Amino acid sequence: MKLFRTLIFIACLAIAGQAFADELHVADLVINPGESKTVAVELQNPDRAYTLLEFTLKLPEGISIVKDSKDDWAVTLNADRFDSSHTLEVGQLDNGDYKFLIYSMSNATIKGESGEILTITLTAKADAPTGNAQGLFYDQLFADANDQGTNPDDKAFNIRIGGLPGDADGSGAVTVADVTAAVSYLLGQQPEGFVFGNADIDGNGQISAEDIRAIVDIILGESSSE
């Protein structure tokens, strides 16, 4: 962590005051309770070639970064945009957020002006609250080889916990089959492939007649819009 702080101090020496256009990006994510999924973090940097990236990632309740068999965070740099001199450090803060630092002791620049810089494997707890949530990048610092840096604005991305609302059978679409699956579950059966979070439309932790009516409404709404 001493090296971590030193590098941040060096990069902060010349924070520029100009308008900022470069940013991190994550595509909208759908993850079901109990599921793990690998997501790509992209850097769009048409304005400047950077050597150092520092940012903090906040995840919603019930979502966390996986640790591998060596107790390391499941985060991997994209070799197409970095060379062997780049180092990645990841740490978890007291508030549960994740601090990332990517740097090169030889001041090698990140390759390209857009595209994936790393992947993160996330996991959702079995009891993760279902519904729409957000991840957030904040406390960001991007610096170039001349120690000129800038602080981009906070950047949020969407996370849907529980998959597609109404997709009770996990087929990827909302159809009459989802109504059948939800009714079967309500009657005490265990339909194959049943996705509880998708069927629990109102997010109250149980499947009821209200959820079934909501699935029907989704189907009718999709049909009328075609």
Tab-separated table of C-alpha atoms in Angstrom, residues 7-223:
chain	number	residue	atom	x	y	z
A	7	LEU	CA	2.187	6.538	-7.118
A	8	ILE	CA	-1.075	8.321	-6.426
A	9	PHE	CA	0.835	11.260	-4.936
A	10	ILE	CA	3.106	11.518	-7.972
A	11	ALA	CA	0.200	11.386	-10.389
A	12	CYS	CA	-1.689	14.047	-8.428
A	13	LEU	CA	1.116	16.592	-8.761
A	14	ALA	CA	-0.205	17.953	-12.029
A	15	ILE	CA	-3.954	17.401	-12.175
A	16	ALA	CA	-5.215	19.318	-15.172
A	17	GLY	CA	-8.272	21.555	-14.986
A	18	GLN	CA	-9.471	21.009	-18.570
A	19	ALA	CA	-12.814	19.456	-19.563
A	20	PHE	CA	-12.736	15.639	-19.513
A	21	ALA	CA	-14.004	13.353	-22.226
A	22	ASP	CA	-12.292	10.003	-21.562
A	23	GLU	CA	-14.137	7.493	-19.371
A	24	LEU	CA	-14.602	3.944	-18.126
A	25	HIS	CA	-17.564	1.946	-19.394
A	26	VAL	CA	-19.364	-1.287	-18.460
A	27	ALA	CA	-22.261	-2.641	-20.507
A	28	ASP	CA	-25.586	-3.215	-18.753
A	29	LEU	CA	-25.302	-6.388	-16.661
A	30	VAL	CA	-27.907	-9.025	-15.828
A	31	ILE	CA	-27.001	-11.467	-13.043
A	32	ASN	CA	-29.194	-13.904	-11.130
A	33	PRO	CA	-28.936	-14.586	-7.376
A	34	GLY	CA	-26.361	-17.340	-6.823
A	35	GLU	CA	-24.749	-16.708	-10.207
A	36	SER	CA	-21.211	-15.572	-11.111
A	37	LYS	CA	-20.525	-13.604	-14.271
A	38	THR	CA	-17.447	-12.058	-15.874
A	39	VAL	CA	-17.836	-8.492	-17.128
A	40	ALA	CA	-15.558	-6.304	-19.225
A	41	VAL	CA	-14.452	-2.826	-18.194
A	42	GLU	CA	-13.641	-0.616	-21.174
A	43	LEU	CA	-11.598	2.559	-21.357
A	44	GLN	CA	-12.531	5.123	-23.967
A	45	ASN	CA	-9.527	7.450	-24.209
A	46	PRO	CA	-9.464	9.327	-27.528
A	47	ASP	CA	-8.057	12.423	-25.816
A	48	ARG	CA	-4.843	11.074	-24.335
A	49	ALA	CA	-2.565	8.057	-23.878
A	50	TYR	CA	-2.392	7.153	-20.190
A	51	THR	CA	0.182	5.280	-18.139
A	52	LEU	CA	-1.734	5.153	-14.836
A	53	LEU	CA	-5.362	4.516	-13.948
A	54	GLU	CA	-6.745	4.702	-10.437
A	55	PHE	CA	-10.418	4.308	-9.528
A	56	THR	CA	-12.806	2.935	-6.907
A	57	LEU	CA	-15.684	0.592	-7.704
A	58	LYS	CA	-18.881	0.525	-5.657
A	59	LEU	CA	-21.182	-2.474	-6.156
A	60	PRO	CA	-24.796	-2.829	-5.021
A	61	GLU	CA	-25.859	-4.904	-2.029
A	62	GLY	CA	-25.391	-8.629	-2.601
A	63	ILE	CA	-22.838	-8.243	-5.421
A	64	SER	CA	-19.093	-8.729	-4.882
A	65	ILE	CA	-15.893	-9.583	-6.744
A	66	VAL	CA	-14.987	-13.273	-6.715
A	67	LYS	CA	-11.753	-14.472	-5.135
A	68	ASP	CA	-9.915	-17.323	-6.886
A	69	SER	CA	-8.315	-20.438	-5.404
A	70	LYS	CA	-5.215	-18.407	-4.471
A	71	ASP	CA	-7.355	-15.862	-2.598
A	72	ASP	CA	-6.665	-13.267	-5.292
A	73	TRP	CA	-9.364	-11.043	-6.746
A	74	ALA	CA	-10.733	-12.425	-10.020
A	75	VAL	CA	-9.600	-9.432	-12.072
A	76	THR	CA	-7.511	-9.796	-15.263
A	77	LEU	CA	-5.805	-7.164	-17.384
A	78	ASN	CA	-6.373	-7.298	-21.139
A	79	ALA	CA	-2.958	-8.078	-22.658
A	80	ASP	CA	-3.979	-6.385	-25.907
A	81	ARG	CA	-3.894	-2.980	-24.174
A	82	PHE	CA	-1.086	-3.500	-21.656
A	83	ASP	CA	2.461	-4.820	-21.768
A	84	SER	CA	4.479	-6.782	-19.216
A	85	SER	CA	5.547	-3.629	-17.359
A	86	HIS	CA	2.021	-2.825	-16.239
A	87	THR	CA	0.959	-3.862	-12.747
A	88	LEU	CA	-2.552	-4.233	-11.375
A	89	GLU	CA	-3.328	-3.807	-7.679
A	90	VAL	CA	-6.781	-4.362	-6.191
A	91	GLY	CA	-7.761	-3.828	-2.574
A	92	GLN	CA	-10.999	-3.713	-0.611
A	93	LEU	CA	-11.749	-0.645	1.480
A	94	ASP	CA	-13.349	-0.645	4.932
A	95	ASN	CA	-16.700	0.326	3.376
A	96	GLY	CA	-16.612	-2.709	1.075
A	97	ASP	CA	-15.763	-0.809	-2.111
A	98	TYR	CA	-12.844	-1.891	-4.312
A	99	LYS	CA	-9.791	0.241	-5.068
A	100	PHE	CA	-7.988	-0.360	-8.386
A	101	LEU	CA	-4.556	0.861	-9.448
A	102	ILE	CA	-2.943	0.128	-12.821
A	103	TYR	CA	0.546	1.555	-13.401
A	104	SER	CA	3.839	1.019	-15.214
A	105	MET	CA	7.190	1.662	-13.509
A	106	SER	CA	8.650	2.316	-16.973
A	107	ASN	CA	5.832	4.747	-17.850
A	108	ALA	CA	4.551	2.541	-20.659
A	109	THR	CA	1.306	3.862	-22.121
A	110	ILE	CA	-1.948	1.964	-22.379
A	111	LYS	CA	-2.383	0.836	-25.974
A	112	GLY	CA	-5.187	2.067	-28.197
A	113	GLU	CA	-7.933	4.643	-27.766
A	114	SER	CA	-10.853	2.383	-26.889
A	115	GLY	CA	-11.793	-1.116	-25.811
A	116	GLU	CA	-11.534	-3.532	-22.908
A	117	ILE	CA	-8.842	-2.925	-20.306
A	118	LEU	CA	-9.762	-5.634	-17.814
A	119	THR	CA	-12.353	-8.217	-16.823
A	120	ILE	CA	-13.910	-8.655	-13.392
A	121	THR	CA	-15.758	-11.774	-12.235
A	122	LEU	CA	-18.711	-10.818	-10.051
A	123	THR	CA	-20.953	-13.009	-7.947
A	124	ALA	CA	-24.449	-12.424	-6.597
A	125	LYS	CA	-25.406	-13.855	-3.222
A	126	ALA	CA	-28.307	-16.304	-3.196
A	127	ASP	CA	-30.311	-13.771	-1.175
A	128	ALA	CA	-29.217	-10.701	-3.160
A	129	PRO	CA	-32.081	-8.183	-3.473
A	130	THR	CA	-33.649	-8.533	-6.909
A	131	GLY	CA	-34.379	-5.594	-9.145
A	132	ASN	CA	-32.521	-2.779	-10.857
A	133	ALA	CA	-29.343	-1.445	-9.242
A	134	GLN	CA	-26.149	0.322	-10.227
A	135	GLY	CA	-22.403	-0.046	-10.009
A	136	LEU	CA	-20.327	3.128	-9.746
A	137	PHE	CA	-16.784	4.186	-10.619
A	138	TYR	CA	-15.623	7.115	-8.486
A	139	ASP	CA	-12.444	8.773	-7.142
A	140	GLN	CA	-10.939	8.331	-10.585
A	141	LEU	CA	-7.509	9.519	-11.674
A	142	PHE	CA	-6.006	9.001	-15.137
A	143	ALA	CA	-2.389	10.171	-15.666
A	144	ASP	CA	-0.041	10.225	-18.659
A	145	ALA	CA	3.730	9.805	-19.022
A	146	ASN	CA	4.288	13.485	-18.134
A	147	ASP	CA	2.430	13.120	-14.834
A	148	GLN	CA	-0.392	15.199	-16.286
A	149	GLY	CA	-3.600	13.848	-14.826
A	150	THR	CA	-7.306	14.423	-14.750
A	151	ASN	CA	-10.232	13.346	-12.577
A	152	PRO	CA	-13.224	12.163	-14.624
A	153	ASP	CA	-16.719	12.465	-13.231
A	154	ASP	CA	-18.293	9.506	-11.423
A	155	LYS	CA	-19.595	6.946	-13.918
A	156	ALA	CA	-22.502	4.593	-13.151
A	157	PHE	CA	-23.541	1.421	-14.966
A	158	ASN	CA	-26.719	-0.635	-14.715
A	159	ILE	CA	-27.011	-3.993	-12.957
A	160	ARG	CA	-30.212	-6.022	-13.086
A	161	ILE	CA	-30.252	-8.591	-10.274
A	162	GLY	CA	-32.691	-11.369	-11.009
A	163	GLY	CA	-32.475	-11.431	-14.772
A	164	LEU	CA	-35.289	-10.517	-17.132
A	165	PRO	CA	-38.477	-9.616	-15.226
A	166	GLY	CA	-41.138	-12.191	-16.072
A	167	ASP	CA	-38.727	-14.743	-17.573
A	168	ALA	CA	-39.668	-17.393	-15.013
A	169	ASP	CA	-38.309	-20.338	-17.005
A	170	GLY	CA	-34.988	-18.646	-17.841
A	171	SER	CA	-35.436	-18.913	-21.597
A	172	GLY	CA	-34.342	-15.338	-22.245
A	173	ALA	CA	-37.815	-14.163	-23.319
A	174	VAL	CA	-41.167	-13.606	-21.602
A	175	THR	CA	-43.799	-15.987	-22.997
A	176	VAL	CA	-46.879	-17.970	-21.962
A	177	ALA	CA	-44.487	-20.694	-20.775
A	178	ASP	CA	-43.378	-18.314	-18.009
A	179	VAL	CA	-46.963	-18.007	-16.783
A	180	THR	CA	-47.195	-21.801	-16.654
A	181	ALA	CA	-43.912	-22.032	-14.736
A	182	ALA	CA	-44.991	-19.402	-12.204
A	183	VAL	CA	-48.378	-21.061	-11.665
A	184	SER	CA	-46.675	-24.430	-11.152
A	185	TYR	CA	-44.344	-22.920	-8.566
A	186	LEU	CA	-47.283	-21.252	-6.807
A	187	LEU	CA	-48.972	-24.675	-6.590
A	188	GLY	CA	-45.943	-26.105	-4.814
A	189	GLN	CA	-44.222	-27.736	-7.762
A	190	GLN	CA	-40.602	-27.265	-8.818
A	191	PRO	CA	-40.643	-26.462	-12.551
A	192	GLU	CA	-37.361	-27.149	-14.336
A	193	GLY	CA	-35.157	-24.075	-14.817
A	194	PHE	CA	-37.361	-21.883	-12.648
A	195	VAL	CA	-35.733	-18.481	-11.927
A	196	PHE	CA	-37.290	-17.138	-8.741
A	197	GLY	CA	-35.863	-13.618	-9.102
A	198	ASN	CA	-37.373	-13.225	-12.572
A	199	ALA	CA	-40.816	-14.424	-11.463
A	200	ASP	CA	-40.887	-12.260	-8.318
A	201	ILE	CA	-41.913	-9.155	-10.259
A	202	ASP	CA	-42.789	-7.021	-7.227
A	203	GLY	CA	-39.598	-8.058	-5.399
A	204	ASN	CA	-41.342	-8.982	-2.142
A	205	GLY	CA	-39.561	-12.325	-1.772
A	206	GLN	CA	-42.491	-14.571	-2.705
A	207	ILE	CA	-44.396	-15.684	-5.796
A	208	SER	CA	-48.060	-14.703	-5.743
A	209	ALA	CA	-51.042	-14.197	-8.035
A	210	GLU	CA	-49.941	-10.561	-8.391
A	211	ASP	CA	-46.645	-11.707	-9.934
A	212	ILE	CA	-48.476	-13.960	-12.378
A	213	ARG	CA	-50.750	-11.110	-13.426
A	214	ALA	CA	-47.661	-8.924	-13.883
A	215	ILE	CA	-46.084	-11.547	-16.177
A	216	VAL	CA	-49.276	-11.627	-18.237
A	217	ASP	CA	-49.177	-7.831	-18.447
A	218	ILE	CA	-45.576	-7.980	-19.724
A	219	ILE	CA	-46.583	-10.488	-22.417
A	220	LEU	CA	-49.564	-8.413	-23.506
A	221	GLY	CA	-47.450	-5.278	-23.529
A	222	GLU	CA	-44.796	-6.881	-25.721
A	223	SER	CA	-47.421	-8.300	-28.061
